[in-house]
Short mmCIF file of C-alpha atoms and ligand atoms in Angstrom, two decimals:
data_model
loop_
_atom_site.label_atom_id
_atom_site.label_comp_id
_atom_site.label_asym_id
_atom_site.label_seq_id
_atom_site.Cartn_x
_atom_site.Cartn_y
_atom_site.Cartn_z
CA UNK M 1 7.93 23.41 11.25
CA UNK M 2 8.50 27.01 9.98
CA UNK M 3 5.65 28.89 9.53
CA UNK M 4 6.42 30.42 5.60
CA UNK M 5 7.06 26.46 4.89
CA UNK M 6 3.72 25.54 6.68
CA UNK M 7 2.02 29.12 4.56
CA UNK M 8 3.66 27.64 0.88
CA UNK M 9 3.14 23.74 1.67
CA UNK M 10 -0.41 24.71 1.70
CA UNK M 11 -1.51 27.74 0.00
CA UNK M 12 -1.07 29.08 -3.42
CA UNK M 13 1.68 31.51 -1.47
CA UNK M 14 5.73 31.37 -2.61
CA UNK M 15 8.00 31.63 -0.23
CA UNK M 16 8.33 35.48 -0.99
CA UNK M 17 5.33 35.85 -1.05
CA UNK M 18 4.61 34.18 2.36
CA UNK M 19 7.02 36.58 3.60
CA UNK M 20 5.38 39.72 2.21
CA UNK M 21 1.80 38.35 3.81
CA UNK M 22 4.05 37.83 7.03
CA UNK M 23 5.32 41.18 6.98
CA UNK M 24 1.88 42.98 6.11
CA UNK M 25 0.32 41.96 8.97
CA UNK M 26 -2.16 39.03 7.08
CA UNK M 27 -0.71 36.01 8.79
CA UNK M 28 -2.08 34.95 12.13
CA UNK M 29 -1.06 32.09 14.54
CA UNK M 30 -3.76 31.35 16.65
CA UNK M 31 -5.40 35.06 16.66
CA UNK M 32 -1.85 36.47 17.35
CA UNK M 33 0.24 38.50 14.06
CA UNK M 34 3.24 36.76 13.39
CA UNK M 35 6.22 38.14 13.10
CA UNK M 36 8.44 36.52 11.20
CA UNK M 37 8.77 33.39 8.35
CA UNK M 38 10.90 31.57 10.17
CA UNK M 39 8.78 31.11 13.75
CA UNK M 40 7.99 27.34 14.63
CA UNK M 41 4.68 26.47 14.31
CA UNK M 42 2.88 23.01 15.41
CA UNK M 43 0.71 21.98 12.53
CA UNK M 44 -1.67 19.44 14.98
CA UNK M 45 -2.01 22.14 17.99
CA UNK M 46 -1.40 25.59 15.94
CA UNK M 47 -4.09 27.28 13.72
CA UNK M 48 -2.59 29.64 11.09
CA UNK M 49 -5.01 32.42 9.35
CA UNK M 50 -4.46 34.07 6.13
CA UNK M 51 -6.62 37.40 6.02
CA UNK M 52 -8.97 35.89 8.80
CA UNK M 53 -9.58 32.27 6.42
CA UNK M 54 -8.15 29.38 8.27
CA UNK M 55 -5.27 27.91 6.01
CA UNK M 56 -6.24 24.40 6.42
CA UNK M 57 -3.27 21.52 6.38
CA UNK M 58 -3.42 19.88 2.98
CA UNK M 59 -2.90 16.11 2.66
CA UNK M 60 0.35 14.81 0.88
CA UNK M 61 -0.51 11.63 -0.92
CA UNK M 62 2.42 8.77 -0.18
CA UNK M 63 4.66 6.80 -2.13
CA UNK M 64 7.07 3.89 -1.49
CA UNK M 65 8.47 1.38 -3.09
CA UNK M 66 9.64 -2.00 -1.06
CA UNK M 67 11.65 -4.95 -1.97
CA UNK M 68 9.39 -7.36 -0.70
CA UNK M 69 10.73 -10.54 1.00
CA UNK M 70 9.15 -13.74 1.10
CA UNK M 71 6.55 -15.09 3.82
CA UNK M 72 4.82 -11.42 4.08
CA UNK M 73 1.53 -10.70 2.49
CA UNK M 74 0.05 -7.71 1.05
CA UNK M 75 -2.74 -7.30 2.75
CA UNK M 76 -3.71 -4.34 5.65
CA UNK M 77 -5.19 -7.75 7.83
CA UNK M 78 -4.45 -11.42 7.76
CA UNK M 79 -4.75 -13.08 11.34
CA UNK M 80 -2.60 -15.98 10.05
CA UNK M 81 0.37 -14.28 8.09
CA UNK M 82 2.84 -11.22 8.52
CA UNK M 83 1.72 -7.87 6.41
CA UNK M 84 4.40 -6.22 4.10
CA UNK M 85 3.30 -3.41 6.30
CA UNK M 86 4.44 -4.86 9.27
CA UNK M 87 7.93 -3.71 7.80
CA UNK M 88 7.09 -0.19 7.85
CA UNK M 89 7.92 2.24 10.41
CA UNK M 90 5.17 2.77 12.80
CA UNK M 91 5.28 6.49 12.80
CA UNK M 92 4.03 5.78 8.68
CA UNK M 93 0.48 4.99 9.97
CA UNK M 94 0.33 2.18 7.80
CA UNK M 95 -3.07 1.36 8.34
CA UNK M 96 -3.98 4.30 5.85
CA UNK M 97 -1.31 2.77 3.29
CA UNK M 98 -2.32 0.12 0.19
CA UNK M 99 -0.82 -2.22 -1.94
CA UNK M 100 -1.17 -1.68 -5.59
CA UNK M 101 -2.22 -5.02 -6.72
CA UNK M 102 -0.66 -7.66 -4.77
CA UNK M 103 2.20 -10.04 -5.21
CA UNK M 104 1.98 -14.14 -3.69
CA UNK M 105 3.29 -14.38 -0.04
CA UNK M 106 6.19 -16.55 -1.49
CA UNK M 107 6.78 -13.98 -4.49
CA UNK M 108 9.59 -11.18 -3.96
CA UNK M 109 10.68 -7.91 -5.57
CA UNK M 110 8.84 -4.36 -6.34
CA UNK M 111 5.88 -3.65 -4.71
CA UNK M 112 4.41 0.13 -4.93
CA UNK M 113 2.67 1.03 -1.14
CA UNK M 114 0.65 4.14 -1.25
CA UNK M 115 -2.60 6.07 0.13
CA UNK M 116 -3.30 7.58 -3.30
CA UNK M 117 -6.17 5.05 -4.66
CA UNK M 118 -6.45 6.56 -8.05
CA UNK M 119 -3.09 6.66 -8.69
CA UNK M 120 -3.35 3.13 -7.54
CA UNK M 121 -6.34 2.70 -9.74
CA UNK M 122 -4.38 3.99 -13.04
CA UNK M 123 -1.77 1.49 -12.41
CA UNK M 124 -3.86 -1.54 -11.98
CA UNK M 125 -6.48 -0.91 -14.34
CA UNK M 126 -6.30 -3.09 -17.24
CA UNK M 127 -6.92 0.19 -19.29
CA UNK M 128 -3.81 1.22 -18.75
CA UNK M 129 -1.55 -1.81 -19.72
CA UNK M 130 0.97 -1.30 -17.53
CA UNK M 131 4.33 -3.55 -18.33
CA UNK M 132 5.66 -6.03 -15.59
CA UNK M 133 8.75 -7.77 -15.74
CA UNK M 134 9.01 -10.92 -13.53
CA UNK M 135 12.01 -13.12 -13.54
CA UNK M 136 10.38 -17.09 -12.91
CA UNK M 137 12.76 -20.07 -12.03
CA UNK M 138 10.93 -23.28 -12.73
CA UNK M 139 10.59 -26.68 -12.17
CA UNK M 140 11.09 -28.25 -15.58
CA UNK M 141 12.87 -26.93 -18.48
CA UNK M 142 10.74 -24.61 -20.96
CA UNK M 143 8.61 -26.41 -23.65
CA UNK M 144 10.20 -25.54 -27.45
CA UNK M 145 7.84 -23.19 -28.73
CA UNK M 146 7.07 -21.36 -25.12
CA UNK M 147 8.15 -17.48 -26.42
CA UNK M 148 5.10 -17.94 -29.64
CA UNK M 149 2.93 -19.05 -26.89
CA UNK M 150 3.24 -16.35 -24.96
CA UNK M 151 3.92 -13.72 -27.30
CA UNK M 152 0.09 -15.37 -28.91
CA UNK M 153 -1.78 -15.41 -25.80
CA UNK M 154 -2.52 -18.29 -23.43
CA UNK M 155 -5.84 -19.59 -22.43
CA UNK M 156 -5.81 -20.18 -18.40
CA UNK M 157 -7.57 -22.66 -16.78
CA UNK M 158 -11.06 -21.65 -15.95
CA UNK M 159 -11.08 -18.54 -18.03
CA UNK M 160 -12.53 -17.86 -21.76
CA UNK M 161 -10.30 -15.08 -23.02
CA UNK M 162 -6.57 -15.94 -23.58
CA UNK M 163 -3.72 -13.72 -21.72
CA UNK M 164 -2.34 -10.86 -23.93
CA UNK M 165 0.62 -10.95 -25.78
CA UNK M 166 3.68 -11.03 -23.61
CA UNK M 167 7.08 -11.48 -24.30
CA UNK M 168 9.41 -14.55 -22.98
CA UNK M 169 13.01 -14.26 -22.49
CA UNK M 170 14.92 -17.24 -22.21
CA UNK M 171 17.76 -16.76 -19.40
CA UNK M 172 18.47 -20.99 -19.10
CA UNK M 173 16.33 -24.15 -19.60
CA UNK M 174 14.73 -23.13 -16.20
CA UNK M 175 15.02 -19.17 -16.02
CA UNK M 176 13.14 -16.99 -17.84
CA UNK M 177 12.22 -12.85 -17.72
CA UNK M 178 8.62 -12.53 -19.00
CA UNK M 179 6.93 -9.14 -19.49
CA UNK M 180 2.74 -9.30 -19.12
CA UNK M 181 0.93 -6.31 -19.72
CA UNK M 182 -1.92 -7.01 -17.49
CA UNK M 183 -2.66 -8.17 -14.44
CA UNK M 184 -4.70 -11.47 -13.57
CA UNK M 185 -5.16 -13.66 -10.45
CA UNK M 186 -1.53 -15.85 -9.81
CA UNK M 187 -1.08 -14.84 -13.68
CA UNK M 188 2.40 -16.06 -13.82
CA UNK M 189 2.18 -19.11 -12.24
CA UNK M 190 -0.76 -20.08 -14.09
CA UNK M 191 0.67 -18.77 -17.93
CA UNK M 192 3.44 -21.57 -16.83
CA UNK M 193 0.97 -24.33 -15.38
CA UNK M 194 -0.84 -23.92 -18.56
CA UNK M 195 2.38 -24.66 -20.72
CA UNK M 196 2.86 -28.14 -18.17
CA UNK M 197 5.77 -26.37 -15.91
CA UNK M 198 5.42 -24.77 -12.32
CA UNK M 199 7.29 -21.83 -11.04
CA UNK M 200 9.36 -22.41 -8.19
CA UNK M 201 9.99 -18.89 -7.54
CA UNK M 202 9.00 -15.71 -8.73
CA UNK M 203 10.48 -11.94 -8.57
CA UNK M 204 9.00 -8.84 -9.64
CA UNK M 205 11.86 -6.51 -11.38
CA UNK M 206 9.70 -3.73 -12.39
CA UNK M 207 5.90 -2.00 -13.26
CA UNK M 208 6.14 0.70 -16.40
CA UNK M 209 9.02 2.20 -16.23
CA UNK M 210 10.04 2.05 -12.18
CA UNK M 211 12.34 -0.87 -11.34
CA UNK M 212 13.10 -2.06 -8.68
CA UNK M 213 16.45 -0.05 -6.15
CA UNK M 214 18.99 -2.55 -6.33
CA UNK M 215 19.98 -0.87 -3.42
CA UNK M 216 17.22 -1.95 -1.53
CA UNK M 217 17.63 -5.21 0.45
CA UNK M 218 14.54 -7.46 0.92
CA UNK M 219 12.42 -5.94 3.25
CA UNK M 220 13.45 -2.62 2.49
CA UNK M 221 11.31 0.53 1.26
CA UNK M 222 11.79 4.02 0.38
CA UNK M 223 10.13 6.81 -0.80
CA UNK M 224 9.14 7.27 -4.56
CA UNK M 225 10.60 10.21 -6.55
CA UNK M 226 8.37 12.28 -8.46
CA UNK M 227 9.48 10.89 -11.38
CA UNK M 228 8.75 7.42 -10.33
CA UNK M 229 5.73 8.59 -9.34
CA UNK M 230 5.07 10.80 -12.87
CA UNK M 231 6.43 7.98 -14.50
CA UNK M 232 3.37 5.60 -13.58
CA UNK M 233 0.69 8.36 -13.68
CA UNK M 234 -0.67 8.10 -17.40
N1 URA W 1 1.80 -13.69 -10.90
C1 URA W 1 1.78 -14.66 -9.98
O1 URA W 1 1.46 -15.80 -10.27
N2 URA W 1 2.13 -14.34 -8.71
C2 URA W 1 2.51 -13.11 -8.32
O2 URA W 1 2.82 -12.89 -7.15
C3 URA W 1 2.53 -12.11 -9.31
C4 URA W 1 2.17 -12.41 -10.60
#
């Protein structure tokens, strides 16, 4: 990479002023003056000084979004199942990537990959409330009064506080778009099973305000912006 890009990537330093440090004399790579911003530097083998201080390499925290496919799970081992990260490119070093939260093997949509765990943290924290939006094709048609249920809290089986309010949107007898604002075990599946239905399948459309690329085909990832990523950072 170029060196002034290397100098402003992880220093203080703008590109001008990278340059001026260049030109003075204050830049080293590996004990020799540079000469110039533009002169290729290897970040793994090359050491660059500023005034004699090492400038170290700074770590850039990751973030993806995938369309996850069905049959994968989000975990970083399973010796049964294939990973979501098995999708990734190798070169990604997955192994230093995480899921925040996790979504069923057999449920698809947005999932958010990352190595930043408080960012992770803020997102799955049940401080923070953040809205999902699943859209859940089930087995029977919807009991009558299924939107006051939700919208009042359900009690799951096994637990002693009901869900939060979510909203239900009706789509047909047997598809529905609910919104939960937290984020408990198989929560879906069970907010149905309590009302006497079952969810066939189940999609993730979006977390806070980051939805899912409709551009991206199942299996699919890309990079988040840094508004997606500002977007989820509260
Ligand atoms: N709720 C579920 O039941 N399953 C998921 O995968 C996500 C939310």
């Amino acid at each position: 990479m170029r060196l002034d890009k290397y100098i402003c990537d992880n220093t203080s330093l703008t590109r001008s002023l990278a340059t001026k440090a260049i030109k003075s004399g204050r830049i080293k790579v590996n004990h020799k003056k540079a000469k110039s911003g533009s002169d290729k530097i290897q970040p793994d083998c090359d050491s660059v000084f500023f005034d004699g201080q090492v400038i170290q390499p700074q770590p850039h925290n990751r973030y993806y979004m995938m369309h996850k496919p069905e049959g994968v799970v989000c975990a970083n081992s399973d010796g049964a199942h294939a990973l979501v990260f098995d999708l990734m490119s190798q070169e990604l070093n997955a192994d230093k990537l995480h899921t925040v939260g996790r979504l069923d093997k057999d449920t698809t949509g947005l999932l958010l990959i990352t190595d930043d765990g408080q960012w992770s943290h803020q997102i799955t924290s049940p401080k923070h409330h953040q809205q999902k939006v699943y859209r859940a094709w089930l087995a029977e048609p919807l009991i009558k009064h299924a939107e006051q249920q939700v919208e009042q809290g359900i009690l799951l089986k096994d637990e002693l506080k009901p869900t939060l309010p979510a909203q239900l949107e009706r789509i047909s007898d047997t598809q529905v778009l609910l919104t939960i604002n937290e984020g408990r075990y198989h929560q879906v599946k069970r907010m149905f099973a309590a009302m006497g239905n079952r969810v066939v399948k189940l999609h993730r459309h979006s977390i806070g305000g980051v939805t899912l690329d409709a551009q991206l085909a199942p299996g699919e990832y890309r990079m988040l912006s840094d508004d997606e990523v500002q977007a989820l950072s509260k």
